[in-house]
XYZ file of C-alpha atoms in Angstrom:
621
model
C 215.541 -225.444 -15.661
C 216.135 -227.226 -12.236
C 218.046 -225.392 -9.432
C 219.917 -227.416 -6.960
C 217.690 -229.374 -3.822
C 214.956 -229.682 -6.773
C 212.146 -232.072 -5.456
C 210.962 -235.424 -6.756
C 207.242 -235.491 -6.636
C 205.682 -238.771 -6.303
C 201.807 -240.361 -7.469
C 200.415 -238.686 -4.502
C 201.785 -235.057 -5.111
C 201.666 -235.350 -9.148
C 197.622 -235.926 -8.872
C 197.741 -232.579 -6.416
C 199.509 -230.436 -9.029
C 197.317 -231.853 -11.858
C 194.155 -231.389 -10.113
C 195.488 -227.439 -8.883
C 196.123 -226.806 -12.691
C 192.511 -228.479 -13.388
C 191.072 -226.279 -11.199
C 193.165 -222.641 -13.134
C 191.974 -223.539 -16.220
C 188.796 -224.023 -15.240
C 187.901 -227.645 -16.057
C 186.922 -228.877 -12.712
C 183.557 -229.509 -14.011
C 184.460 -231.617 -17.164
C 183.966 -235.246 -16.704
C 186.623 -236.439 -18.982
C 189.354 -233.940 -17.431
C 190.007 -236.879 -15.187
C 193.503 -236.108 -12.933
C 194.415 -240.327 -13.260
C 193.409 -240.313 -17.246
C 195.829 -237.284 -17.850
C 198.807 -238.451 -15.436
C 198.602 -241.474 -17.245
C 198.722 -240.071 -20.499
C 201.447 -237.422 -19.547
C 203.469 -240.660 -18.100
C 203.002 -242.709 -21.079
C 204.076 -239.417 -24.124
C 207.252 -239.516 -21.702
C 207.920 -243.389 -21.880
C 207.777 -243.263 -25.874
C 209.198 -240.016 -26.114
C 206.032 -238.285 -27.453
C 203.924 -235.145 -27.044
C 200.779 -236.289 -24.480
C 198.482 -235.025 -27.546
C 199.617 -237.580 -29.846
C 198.415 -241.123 -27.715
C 194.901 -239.365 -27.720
C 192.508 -240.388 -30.707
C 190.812 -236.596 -31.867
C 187.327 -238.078 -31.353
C 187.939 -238.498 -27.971
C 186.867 -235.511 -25.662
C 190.145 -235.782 -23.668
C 192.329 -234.444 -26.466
C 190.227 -231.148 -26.191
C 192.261 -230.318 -22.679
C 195.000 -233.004 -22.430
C 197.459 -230.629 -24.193
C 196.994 -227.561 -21.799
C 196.650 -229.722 -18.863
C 200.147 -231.391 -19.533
C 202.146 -228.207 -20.498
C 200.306 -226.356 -17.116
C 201.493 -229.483 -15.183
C 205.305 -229.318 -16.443
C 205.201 -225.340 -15.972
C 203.835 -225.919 -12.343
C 206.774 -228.582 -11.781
C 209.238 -226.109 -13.133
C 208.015 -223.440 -10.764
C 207.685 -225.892 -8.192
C 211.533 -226.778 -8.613
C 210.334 -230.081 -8.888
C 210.473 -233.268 -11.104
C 208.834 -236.281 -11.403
C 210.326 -239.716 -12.063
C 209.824 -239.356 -15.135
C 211.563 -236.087 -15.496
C 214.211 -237.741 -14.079
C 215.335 -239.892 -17.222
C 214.310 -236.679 -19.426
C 216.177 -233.954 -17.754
C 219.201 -236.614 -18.214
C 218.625 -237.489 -21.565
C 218.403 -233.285 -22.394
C 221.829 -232.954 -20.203
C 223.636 -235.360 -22.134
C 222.075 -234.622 -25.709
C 223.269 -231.387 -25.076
C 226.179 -231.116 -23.280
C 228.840 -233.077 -24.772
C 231.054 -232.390 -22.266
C 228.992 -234.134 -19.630
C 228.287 -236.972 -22.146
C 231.914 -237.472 -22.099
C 232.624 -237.509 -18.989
C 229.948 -240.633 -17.826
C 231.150 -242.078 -21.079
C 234.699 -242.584 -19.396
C 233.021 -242.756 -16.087
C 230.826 -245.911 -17.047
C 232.724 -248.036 -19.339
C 230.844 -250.986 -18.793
C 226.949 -250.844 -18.194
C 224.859 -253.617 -17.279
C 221.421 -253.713 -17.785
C 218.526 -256.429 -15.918
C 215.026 -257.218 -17.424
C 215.793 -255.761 -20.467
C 212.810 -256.632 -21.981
C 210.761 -253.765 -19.911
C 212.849 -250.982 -20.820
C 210.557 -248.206 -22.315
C 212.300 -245.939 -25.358
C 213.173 -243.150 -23.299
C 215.287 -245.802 -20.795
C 216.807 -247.064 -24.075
C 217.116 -243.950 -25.347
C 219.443 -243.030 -22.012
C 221.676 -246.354 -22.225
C 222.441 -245.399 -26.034
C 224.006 -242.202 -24.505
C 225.728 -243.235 -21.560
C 227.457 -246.202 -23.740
C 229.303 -243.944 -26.075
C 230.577 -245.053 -29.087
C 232.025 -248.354 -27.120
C 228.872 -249.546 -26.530
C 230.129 -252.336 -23.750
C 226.474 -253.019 -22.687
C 225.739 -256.366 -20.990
C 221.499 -257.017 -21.098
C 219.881 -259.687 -19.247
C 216.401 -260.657 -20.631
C 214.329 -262.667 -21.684
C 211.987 -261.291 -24.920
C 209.661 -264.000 -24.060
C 208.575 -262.411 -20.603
C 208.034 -258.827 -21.547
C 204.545 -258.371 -20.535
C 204.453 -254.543 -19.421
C 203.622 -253.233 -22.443
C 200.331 -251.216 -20.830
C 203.258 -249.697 -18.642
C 205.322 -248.359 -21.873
C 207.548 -251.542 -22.196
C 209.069 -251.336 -25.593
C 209.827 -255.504 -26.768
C 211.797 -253.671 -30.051
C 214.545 -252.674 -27.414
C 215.435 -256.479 -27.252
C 215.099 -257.539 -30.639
C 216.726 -254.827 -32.185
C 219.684 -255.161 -29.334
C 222.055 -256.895 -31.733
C 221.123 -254.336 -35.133
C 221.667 -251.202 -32.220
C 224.912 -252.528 -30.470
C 226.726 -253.634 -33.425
C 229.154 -256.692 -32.804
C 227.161 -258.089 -29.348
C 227.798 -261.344 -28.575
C 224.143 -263.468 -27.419
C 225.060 -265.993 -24.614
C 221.366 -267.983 -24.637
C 220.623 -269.596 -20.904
C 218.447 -272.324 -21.890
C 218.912 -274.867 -19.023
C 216.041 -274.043 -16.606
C 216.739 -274.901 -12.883
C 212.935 -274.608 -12.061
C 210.693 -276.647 -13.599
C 210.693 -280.075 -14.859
C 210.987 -281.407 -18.610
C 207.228 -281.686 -19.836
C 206.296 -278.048 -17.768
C 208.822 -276.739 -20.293
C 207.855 -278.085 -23.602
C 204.498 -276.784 -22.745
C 205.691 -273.631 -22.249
C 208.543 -273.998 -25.160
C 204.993 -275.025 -27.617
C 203.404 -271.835 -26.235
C 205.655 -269.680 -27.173
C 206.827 -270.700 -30.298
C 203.624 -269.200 -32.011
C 204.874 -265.747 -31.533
C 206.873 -264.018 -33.627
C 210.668 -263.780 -32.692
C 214.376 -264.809 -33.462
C 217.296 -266.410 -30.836
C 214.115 -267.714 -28.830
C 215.141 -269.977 -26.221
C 214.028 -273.676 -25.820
C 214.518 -274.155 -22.253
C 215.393 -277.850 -21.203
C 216.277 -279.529 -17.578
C 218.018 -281.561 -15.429
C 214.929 -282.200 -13.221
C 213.437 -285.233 -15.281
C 210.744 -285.384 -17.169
C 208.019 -284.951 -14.178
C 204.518 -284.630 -15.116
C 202.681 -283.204 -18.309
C 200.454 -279.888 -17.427
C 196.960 -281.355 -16.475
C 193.527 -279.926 -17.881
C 190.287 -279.401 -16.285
C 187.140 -278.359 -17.745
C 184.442 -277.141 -15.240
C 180.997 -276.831 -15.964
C 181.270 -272.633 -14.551
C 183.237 -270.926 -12.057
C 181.946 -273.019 -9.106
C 183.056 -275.775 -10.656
C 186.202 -274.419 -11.182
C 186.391 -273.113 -7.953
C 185.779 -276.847 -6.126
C 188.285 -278.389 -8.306
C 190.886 -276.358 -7.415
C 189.952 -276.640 -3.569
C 189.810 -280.782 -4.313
C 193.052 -280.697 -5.793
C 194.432 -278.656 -3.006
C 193.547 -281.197 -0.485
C 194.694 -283.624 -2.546
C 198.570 -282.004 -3.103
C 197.999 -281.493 0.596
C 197.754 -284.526 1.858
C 200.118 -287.161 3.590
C 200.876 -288.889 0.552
C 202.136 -285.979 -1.497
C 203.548 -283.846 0.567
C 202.970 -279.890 -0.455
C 202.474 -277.471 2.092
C 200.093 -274.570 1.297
C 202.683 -271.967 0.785
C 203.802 -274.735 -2.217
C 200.800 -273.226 -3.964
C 199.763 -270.315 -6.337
C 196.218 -270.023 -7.543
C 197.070 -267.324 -11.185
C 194.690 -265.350 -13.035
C 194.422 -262.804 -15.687
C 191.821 -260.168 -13.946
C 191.312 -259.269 -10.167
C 187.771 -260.262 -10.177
C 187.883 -263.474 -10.674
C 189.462 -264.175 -7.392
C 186.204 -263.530 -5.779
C 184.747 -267.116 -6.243
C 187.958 -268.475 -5.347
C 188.305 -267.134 -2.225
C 184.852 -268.107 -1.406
C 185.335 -271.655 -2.041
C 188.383 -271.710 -0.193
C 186.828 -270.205 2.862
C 184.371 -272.610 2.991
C 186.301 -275.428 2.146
C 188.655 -273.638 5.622
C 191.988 -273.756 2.915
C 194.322 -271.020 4.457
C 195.215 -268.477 1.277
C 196.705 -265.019 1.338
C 195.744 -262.514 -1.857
C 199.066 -261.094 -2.914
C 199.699 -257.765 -4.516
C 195.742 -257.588 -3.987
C 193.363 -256.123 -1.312
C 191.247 -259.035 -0.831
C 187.662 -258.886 -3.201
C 185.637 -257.572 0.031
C 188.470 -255.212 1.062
C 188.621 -253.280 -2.081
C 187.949 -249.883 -2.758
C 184.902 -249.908 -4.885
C 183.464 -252.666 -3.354
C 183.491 -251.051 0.156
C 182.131 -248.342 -1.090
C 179.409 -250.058 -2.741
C 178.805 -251.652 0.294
C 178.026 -248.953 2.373
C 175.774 -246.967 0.119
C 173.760 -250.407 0.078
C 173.912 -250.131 4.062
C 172.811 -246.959 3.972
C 170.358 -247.618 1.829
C 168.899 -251.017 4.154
C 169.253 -249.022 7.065
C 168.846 -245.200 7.145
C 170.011 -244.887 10.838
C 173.677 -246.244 9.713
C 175.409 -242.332 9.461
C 178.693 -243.980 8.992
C 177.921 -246.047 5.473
C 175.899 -242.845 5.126
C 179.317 -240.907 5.362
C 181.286 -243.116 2.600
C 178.332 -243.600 0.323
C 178.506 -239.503 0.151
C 181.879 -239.008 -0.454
C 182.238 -241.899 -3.494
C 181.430 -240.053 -5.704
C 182.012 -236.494 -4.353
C 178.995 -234.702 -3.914
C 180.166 -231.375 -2.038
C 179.323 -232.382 1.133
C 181.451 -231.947 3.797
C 181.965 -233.227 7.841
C 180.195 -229.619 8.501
C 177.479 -230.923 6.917
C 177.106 -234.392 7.782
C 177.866 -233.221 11.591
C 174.667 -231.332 11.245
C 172.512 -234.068 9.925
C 173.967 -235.869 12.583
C 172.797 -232.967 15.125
C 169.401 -233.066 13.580
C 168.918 -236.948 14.337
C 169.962 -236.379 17.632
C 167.407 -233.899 18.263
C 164.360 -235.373 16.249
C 165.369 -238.980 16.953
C 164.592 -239.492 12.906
C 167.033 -241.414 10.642
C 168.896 -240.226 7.579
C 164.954 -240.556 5.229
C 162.558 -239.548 7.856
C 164.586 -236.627 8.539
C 163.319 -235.412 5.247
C 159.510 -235.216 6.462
C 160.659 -232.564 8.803
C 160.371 -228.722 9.308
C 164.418 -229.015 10.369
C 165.401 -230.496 6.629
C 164.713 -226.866 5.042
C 167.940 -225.894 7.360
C 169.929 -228.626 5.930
C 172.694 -227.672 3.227
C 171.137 -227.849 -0.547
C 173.716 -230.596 -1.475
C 172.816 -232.940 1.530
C 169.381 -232.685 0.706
C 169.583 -233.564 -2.826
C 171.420 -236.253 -1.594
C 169.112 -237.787 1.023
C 166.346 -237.408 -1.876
C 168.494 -239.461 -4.522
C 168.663 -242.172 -1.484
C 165.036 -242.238 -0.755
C 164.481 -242.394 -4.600
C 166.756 -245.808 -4.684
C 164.589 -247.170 -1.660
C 161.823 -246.786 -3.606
C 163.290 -248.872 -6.367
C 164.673 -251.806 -4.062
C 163.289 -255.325 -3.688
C 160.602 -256.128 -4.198
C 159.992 -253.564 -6.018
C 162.554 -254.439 -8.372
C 164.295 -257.880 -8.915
C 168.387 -257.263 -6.841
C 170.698 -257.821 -9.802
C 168.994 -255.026 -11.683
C 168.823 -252.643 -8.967
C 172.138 -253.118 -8.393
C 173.057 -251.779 -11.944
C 170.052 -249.314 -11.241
C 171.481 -247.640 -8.272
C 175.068 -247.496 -9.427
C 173.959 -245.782 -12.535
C 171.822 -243.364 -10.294
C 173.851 -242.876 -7.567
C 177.028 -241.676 -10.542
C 178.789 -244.302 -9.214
C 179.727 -245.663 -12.562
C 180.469 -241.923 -13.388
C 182.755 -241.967 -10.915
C 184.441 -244.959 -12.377
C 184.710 -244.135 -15.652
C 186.658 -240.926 -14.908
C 189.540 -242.772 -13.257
C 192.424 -243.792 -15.443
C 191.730 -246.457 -18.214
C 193.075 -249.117 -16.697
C 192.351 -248.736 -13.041
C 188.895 -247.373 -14.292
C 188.529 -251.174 -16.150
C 189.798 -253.128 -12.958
C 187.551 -251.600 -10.458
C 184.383 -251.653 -13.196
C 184.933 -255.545 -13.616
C 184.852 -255.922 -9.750
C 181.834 -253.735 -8.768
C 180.169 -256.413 -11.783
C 181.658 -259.236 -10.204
C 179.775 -257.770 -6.715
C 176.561 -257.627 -9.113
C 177.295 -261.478 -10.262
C 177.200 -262.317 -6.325
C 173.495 -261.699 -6.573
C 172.803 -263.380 -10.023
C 174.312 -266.476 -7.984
C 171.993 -265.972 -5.390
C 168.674 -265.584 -7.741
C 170.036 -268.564 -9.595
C 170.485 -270.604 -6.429
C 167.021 -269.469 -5.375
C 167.787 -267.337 -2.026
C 166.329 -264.926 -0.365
C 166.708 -261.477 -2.881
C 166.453 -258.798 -0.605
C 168.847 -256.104 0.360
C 169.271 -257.564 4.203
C 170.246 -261.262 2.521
C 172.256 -260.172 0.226
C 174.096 -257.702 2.978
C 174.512 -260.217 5.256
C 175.977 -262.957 3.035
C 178.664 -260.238 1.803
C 179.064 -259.637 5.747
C 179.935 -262.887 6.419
C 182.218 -263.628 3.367
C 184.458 -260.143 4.578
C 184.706 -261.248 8.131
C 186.616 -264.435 6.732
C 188.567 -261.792 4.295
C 189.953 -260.972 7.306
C 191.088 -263.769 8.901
C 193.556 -265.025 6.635
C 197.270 -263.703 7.893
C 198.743 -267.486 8.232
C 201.945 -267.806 6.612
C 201.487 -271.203 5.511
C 198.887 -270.520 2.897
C 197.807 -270.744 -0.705
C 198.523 -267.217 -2.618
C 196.611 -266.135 -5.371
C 197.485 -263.580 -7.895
C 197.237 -262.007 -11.306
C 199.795 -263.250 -13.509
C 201.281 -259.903 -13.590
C 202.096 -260.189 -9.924
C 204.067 -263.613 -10.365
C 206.549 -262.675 -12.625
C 209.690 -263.803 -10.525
C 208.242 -265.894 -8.408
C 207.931 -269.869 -8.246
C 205.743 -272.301 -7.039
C 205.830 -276.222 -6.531
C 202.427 -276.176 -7.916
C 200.320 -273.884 -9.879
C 196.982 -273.147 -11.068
C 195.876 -270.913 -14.014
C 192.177 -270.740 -14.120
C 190.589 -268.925 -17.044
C 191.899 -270.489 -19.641
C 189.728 -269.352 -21.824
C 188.815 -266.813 -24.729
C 187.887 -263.125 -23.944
C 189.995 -264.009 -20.443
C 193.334 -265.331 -21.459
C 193.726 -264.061 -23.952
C 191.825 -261.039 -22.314
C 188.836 -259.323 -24.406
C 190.879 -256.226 -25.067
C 193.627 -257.941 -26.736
C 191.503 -260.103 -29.408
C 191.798 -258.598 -32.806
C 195.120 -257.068 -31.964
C 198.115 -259.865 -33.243
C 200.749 -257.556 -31.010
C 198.575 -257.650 -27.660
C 197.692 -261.628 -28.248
C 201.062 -261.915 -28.511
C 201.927 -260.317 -24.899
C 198.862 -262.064 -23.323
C 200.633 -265.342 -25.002
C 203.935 -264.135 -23.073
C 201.774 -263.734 -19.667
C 200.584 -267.282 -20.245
C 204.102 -268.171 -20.703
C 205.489 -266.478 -17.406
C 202.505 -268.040 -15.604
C 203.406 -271.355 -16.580
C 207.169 -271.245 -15.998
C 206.116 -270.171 -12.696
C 205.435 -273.919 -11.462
C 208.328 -276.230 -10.445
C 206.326 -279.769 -10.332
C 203.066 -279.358 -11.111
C 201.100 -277.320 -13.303
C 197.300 -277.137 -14.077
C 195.108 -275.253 -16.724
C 191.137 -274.748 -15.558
C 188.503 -273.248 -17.933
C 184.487 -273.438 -17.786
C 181.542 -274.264 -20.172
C 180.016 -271.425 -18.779
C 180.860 -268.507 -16.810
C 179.174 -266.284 -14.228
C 181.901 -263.039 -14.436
C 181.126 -259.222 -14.577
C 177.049 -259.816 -13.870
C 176.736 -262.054 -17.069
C 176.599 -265.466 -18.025
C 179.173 -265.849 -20.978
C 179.901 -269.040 -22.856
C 183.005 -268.150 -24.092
C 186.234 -270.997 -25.840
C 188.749 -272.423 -24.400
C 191.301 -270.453 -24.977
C 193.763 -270.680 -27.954
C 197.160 -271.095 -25.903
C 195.820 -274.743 -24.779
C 195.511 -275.349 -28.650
C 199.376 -273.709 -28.934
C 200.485 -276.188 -26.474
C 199.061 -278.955 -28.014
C 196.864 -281.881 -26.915
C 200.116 -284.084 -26.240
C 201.576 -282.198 -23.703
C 198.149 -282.040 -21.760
C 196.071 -284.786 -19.388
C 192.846 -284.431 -19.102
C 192.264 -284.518 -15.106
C 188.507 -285.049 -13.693
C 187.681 -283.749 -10.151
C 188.034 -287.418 -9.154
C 191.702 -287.274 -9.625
C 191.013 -290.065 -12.473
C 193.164 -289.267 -15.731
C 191.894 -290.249 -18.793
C 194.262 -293.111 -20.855
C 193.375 -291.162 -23.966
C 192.293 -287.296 -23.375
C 190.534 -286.736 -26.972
C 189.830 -282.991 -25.998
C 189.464 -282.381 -29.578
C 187.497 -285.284 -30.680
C 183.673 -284.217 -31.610
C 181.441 -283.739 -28.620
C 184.057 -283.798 -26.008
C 185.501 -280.676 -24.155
C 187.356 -279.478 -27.131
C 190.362 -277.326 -27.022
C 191.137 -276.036 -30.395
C 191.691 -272.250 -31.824
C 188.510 -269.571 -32.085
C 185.400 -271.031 -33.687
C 187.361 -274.662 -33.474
C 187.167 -274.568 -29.780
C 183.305 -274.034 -29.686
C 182.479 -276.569 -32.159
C 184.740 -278.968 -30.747
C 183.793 -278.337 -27.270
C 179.761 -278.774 -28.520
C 179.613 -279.992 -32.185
C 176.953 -278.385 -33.618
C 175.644 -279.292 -36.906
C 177.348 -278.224 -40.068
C 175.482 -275.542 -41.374
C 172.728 -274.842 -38.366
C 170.905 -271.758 -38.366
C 172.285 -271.340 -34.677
C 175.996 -272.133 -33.745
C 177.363 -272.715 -29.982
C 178.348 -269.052 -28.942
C 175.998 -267.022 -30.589
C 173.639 -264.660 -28.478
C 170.467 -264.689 -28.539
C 167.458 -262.382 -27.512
C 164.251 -264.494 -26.025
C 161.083 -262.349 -25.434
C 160.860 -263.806 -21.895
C 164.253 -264.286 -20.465
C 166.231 -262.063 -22.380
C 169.574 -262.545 -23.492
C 171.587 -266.221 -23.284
C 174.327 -267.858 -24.858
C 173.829 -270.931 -27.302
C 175.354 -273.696 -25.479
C 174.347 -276.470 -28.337
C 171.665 -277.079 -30.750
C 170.671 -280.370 -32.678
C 168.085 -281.850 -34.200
C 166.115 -278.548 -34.184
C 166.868 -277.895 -30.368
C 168.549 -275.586 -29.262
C 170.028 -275.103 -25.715
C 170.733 -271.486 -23.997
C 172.324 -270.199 -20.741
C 170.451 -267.304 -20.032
C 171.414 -263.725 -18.131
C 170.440 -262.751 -14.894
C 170.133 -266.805 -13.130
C 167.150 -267.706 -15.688
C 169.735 -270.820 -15.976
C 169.745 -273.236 -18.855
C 166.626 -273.443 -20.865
C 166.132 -276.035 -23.773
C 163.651 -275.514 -26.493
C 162.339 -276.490 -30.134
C 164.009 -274.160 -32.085
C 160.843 -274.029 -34.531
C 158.940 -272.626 -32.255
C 160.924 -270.546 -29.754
C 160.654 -266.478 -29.634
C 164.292 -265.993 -29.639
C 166.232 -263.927 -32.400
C 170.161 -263.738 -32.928
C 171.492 -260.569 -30.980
C-alpha cells in the first residue's frame, strides 16, 4: 500500500503518530496506554512475526487497547505514506511472498548472501534471508551462538542452531583460535559456557600463552568493591606494569551500579569516561529528581521549579509559569509564599494544585521525617513513580533502579552518620555532578554495561556484581532460557579482556535503597574454583584459595553459595539469606547465625545488629 517517495519514520516520529492515535481514540487519560509500552510491543509482534495482542498476558490492562492502538498506528502510517523500520523487512517479506516474479528476480540477482552476527537475527530477518536465498540457499553466516545476548530486542538463538536443519547440506567452518585473550581467560570462559545447552560449541584456545587465571575478590559491600577496583587500578597503572587507563573497562550488568564507582574513582582523581551511558548525575530521572528536591529546599529556584513541573506532566505550560514568575516579581514572594496571597486566586487551577502538592512535601521533609523515606514519600506523591511506570518495560526498569540507587545515596549518608537534611544531601549530589562533568580525557578508564562491550576489548577488565539477583539479573532467575543468555553476557564480558581479567562481588550490598545479602553468583561456580585466584585488596594471592571450604567466602551454586560463604548450622531455625522483620529496625538480611545468635544487616543504614536469637523480636518475612 506504499506509493513511491514513501517516508521512513524514525523513534522520534513513531511516538508522535502513536500518541496522535492515543489521543482519537480517546485514551489519553489511561495510565497503562503508555506511547513507549505500545511501540515496544508493536516492534516486538513484528520481530516474531506476531499480532501485538498476542505478547500481552489478558490480565494485564494493556491488552484492553494495545490491539486498536497498533492497527490505528499502521492505518495512520499507511495514510501517512510512511513506514517504519520495521515495515521495512515486512513490506519486503509481503513483496516477495507474493510476487514470485520479484522473488525470482533477487533470487538470480543475489546468488550468494552473506550474513554477520547471525546470532541476533530476529524471525522476521530470518524469515527474509529464507526468501532471498531461493532454493540454492548459498548463505554464508558468521556467528557465534554463544554471544547472542539480545534476546529483550527480539533476537531469535533458534536461527543459529537450526542453521544446518534449515540450509540443508551447510558446511560449519568452527574459528576456535582466539587472537585476544590469553590461555587461562579462555578456559574460564570455555567452563562458563559449557553449562548451557548447545551443539558445535566452540572451545576457543591461543597462541598468547597461558597468562594469568581470572582473579576473585570478595568485598565486604559496594564500597568495598568500589576501593578495590580503584587499588587495583593504581596498581595496573603503575611503572612496573605498564597499562594506561584507556587499557581498562570497569563491566556491569545494570546502569545503577555505576554510581558508586564513579564516586570512588573521583575521589580517588582516576580519569574514567561512562560509555554508551549519560553519566549517574547526568541522567534523565535523576535530574529531574534533582530539581524537584531544589525546588523543594529552595522555593525561590523557578528554574528546578520549571523541570520538577513538567516530569511528570501536569498541564502547565510557559504561559503559566511566566505568570508565576510575574507574580514574584511583583510581590517579591517565592514559589510557597506566593500561595498566602490575594494574587494566587489569579493563578491557573493546575499551577496552584501544584504549588499546594509542593508545600505539602515541605511539610513532610527533615526533620520531620527521616531523608531516605521522604525520598520514597515524595516520589510517590509527586507521581513521579507514575510517571515511571508508564514508560516502556524496560526503560521504565532502568530508570526505576537509578532514581533507587539516588535514594541509596542517602541510606549511605544515615549509615555514615551525616548531616540528613535536604541542603546536605543537595550539596553532596552537587559536588559529585560537577566532577560528572569533568571527565572528557581520552586516556581514561570506561565503564559499561556488558551489553555495551560486545565487540570491544580491553587489556584488563573488571566485572563487578558477580553475584545472584545481579548476574544473573533478578528477572532472569527461575527462567532456564534467560539464565542461559545472562550466562552468554557473562561470557562476552569475559572474552572482552586480553591479559587480565577480574570477578568482584560483596557480602552485602547497598543497591536500589536496600541492603541485600544476596550469593555469589552461580557462573563463578560454572567456572570452577581452579581457574580462579583469590586476590585481597593487598594484592596478596592466596597459595590455596579454598572459596568453597566452610566459613570462607564461598562460591558455589544457589543455597551452596550462602552456606558456603557463612556456614550456618545444619538445620537452624534461621539460614544466611533469609529476611527478617524486627519490631524496631525493620527489615534485614541474615548474614549468619550460630550458637543461638543470629546476625542481620538491616534496611535503611540501621547497619549490622547481632542478637540472641531466643530473645530477639524478629519474625521471618
Amino acid at each position: 500500500g506504499l506509493r513511491q517517495g514513501f517516508s521512513v519514520y524514525d523513534s522520534s516520529d513513531q511516538k508522535a503518530l502513536v500518541k496522535a492515535c492515543i489521543r482519537k481514540l480517546n485514551l489519553e487519560n489511561t495510565a497503562d496506554a503508555a506511547p513507549d509500552k505500545i511501540l515496544n510491543l508493536i516492534s516486538m509482534a513484528k520481530n516474531f512475526h506476531q499480532n501485538p495482542a498476542e505478547l500481552v498476558d489478558s490480565n494485564n490492562p494493556l491488552a484492553r487497547h494495545i490491539s486498536a492502538v497498533a492497527e490505528a498506528y499502521e492505518r495512520a502510517l499507511l495514510d501517512n505514506n510512511a513506514a517504519d523500520f520495521d515495515n521495512l523487512i515486512l513490506k519486503t517479506l509481503d513483496l516477495l511472498r507474493n510476487h514470485e516474479d520479484v522473488r525470482a528476480h533477487f533470487n538470480r540477482r543475489f546468488t550468494h548472501i552473506l550474513v554477520d552476527e547471525y546470532q541476533d537475527t530476529n524471525r522476521a530477518q530470518f524469515l527474509l534471508l529464507q526468501l532471498l536465498a531461493g532454493q540454492a540457499g548459498h548463505v554464508t553466516a558468521v556467528g557465534d551462538q554463544d554471544q547472542s545476548i539480545y534476546r529483550w530486542r527480539g533476537a531469535d538463538i533458534t536461527n543459529i542452531l537450526q542453521f544446518e536443519t534449515v540450509f540443508q547440506g551447510a558446511a560449519v567452518v568452527p574459528l576456535e583460535q582466539n587472537y585476544r585473550s590469553t590461555q587461562r581467560i579462555l578456559d574460564a570462559a570455555n567452563s562458563l559456557i559449557s553449562r548451557n545447552r548447545g551443539k558445535r560449541r566452540a572451545r576457543l584456545w591461543s597462541e598468547l600463552g597461558d597468562g594469568e587465571a581470572p582473579f576473585l575478590h570478595t568485598a565486604m559491600d559496594e564500597r568495598g568493591e568500589a576501593e578495590f577496583v580503584a587499588d587495583e587500578i593504581m596498581h595496573l597503572t603503575g611503572a612496573d606494569q605498564g597499562f594506561a587507563h584507556n587499557h581498562i573497562a570497569i563491566l556491569f550488568r545494570t546502569r545503577a551500579q555505576s554510581r558508586v564507582i564513579e564516586e570512588t574513582l573521583s575521589l580517588r582523581g582516576i580519569p574514567f569516561q561512562v560509555v554508551g551511558l549519560t553519566g549517574f548525575y547526568q541522567r534523565m530521572e535523576i535530574k529531574d529528581v534533582i530539581a524537584s528536591l531544589k525546588a523543594l529546599a529552595n522555593p525561590a529556584d523557578i528554574v528546578s521549579l520549571a523541570r520538577a513541573a513538567a516530569a511528570p506532566r501536569r498541564g502547565i505550560g510557559p504561559k503559566s509559569l511566566e505568570k508565576l514568575e510575574a507574580m514574584i516579581a511583583e510581590t517579591g514572594a517565592d514559589s510557597d509564599s506566593i500561595l498566602d496571597r490575594p494574587e494566587a486566586k489569579e493563578a491557573p487551577a493546575k499551577l496552584r494544585a501544584f504549588l499546594e502538592l509542593m508545600r505539602a512535601l515541605r511539610q513532610k521533609a527533615p526533620p520531620a521525617c527521616p531523608l531516605p523515606a521522604f525520598l520514597n514519600a515524595a516520589l510517590r506523591d509527586s507521581g513521579y513513580w507514575k510517571y515511571l511506570d508508564a514508560l516502556e518495560a524496560a526503560e521504565s526498569e532502568a530508570r526505576k533502579e537509578n532514581v533507587n540507587e539516588l535514594v541509596s545515596v542517602a541510606v549511605e549518608m544515615e549509615r555514615l552518620g551525616e548531616p540528613l537534611d535536604l541542603d546536605s544531601f543537595l550539596g553532596r549530589i552537587s559536588l559529585q555532578s560537577d566532577v560528572d562533568a569533568l571527565r572528557e580525557d581520552a586516556d581514561t578508564v570506561k565503564l559499561m554495561t556488558l551489553h555495551s562491550a560486545k565487540g570491544l576489548e580491553f587489556p584488563a577488565v573488571f566485572i563487578t556484581g558477580a553475584e545472584e539477583g545481579l548476574l544473573p539479573h533478578y528477572s532472569a532467575l527461575g527462567e532456564p532460557e534467560e539464565i542461559e543468555e545472562e550466562r552468554r553476557l557473562c561470557y562476552v564480558g569475559a572474552t572482552r579482556a586480553k591479559q587480565r581479567l577480574y570477578f568482584t562481588c560483596c557480602r552485602l550490598r547497598l543497591l536500589f535503597g536496600s541492603t541485600r545479602c544476596n550469593p555469589p553468583s552461580r557462573f563463578l561456580h560454572d567456572i570452577g574454583e581452579a581457574r580462579l585466584q583469590t586476590l585481597e585488596a593487598s594484592h596478596r594471592y592466596e597459595d590455596e584459595p579454598g572459596f568453597l571450604d566452610e566459613g570462607d567466602p564461598g562460591i558455589s551454586s544457589n543455597e551452596q553459595c550462602a552456606a558456603a560463604m557463612f556456614a550456618p548450622d545444619q538445620g537452624a531455625l534461621y539460614k544466611c539469606g533469609d529476611f527478617v522483620e524486627h519490631r524496631i529496625w525493620g527489615r534485614g538480611c541474615v548474614v549468619s547465625f550460630k550458637d543461638g545468635e543470629i546476625c542481620v544487616a538491616f534496611d535503611h543504614g540501621q547497619g549490622i545488629k547481632r542478637m540472641a536469637v531466643e530473645y530477639a523480636p524478629i519474625r521471618k518475612v
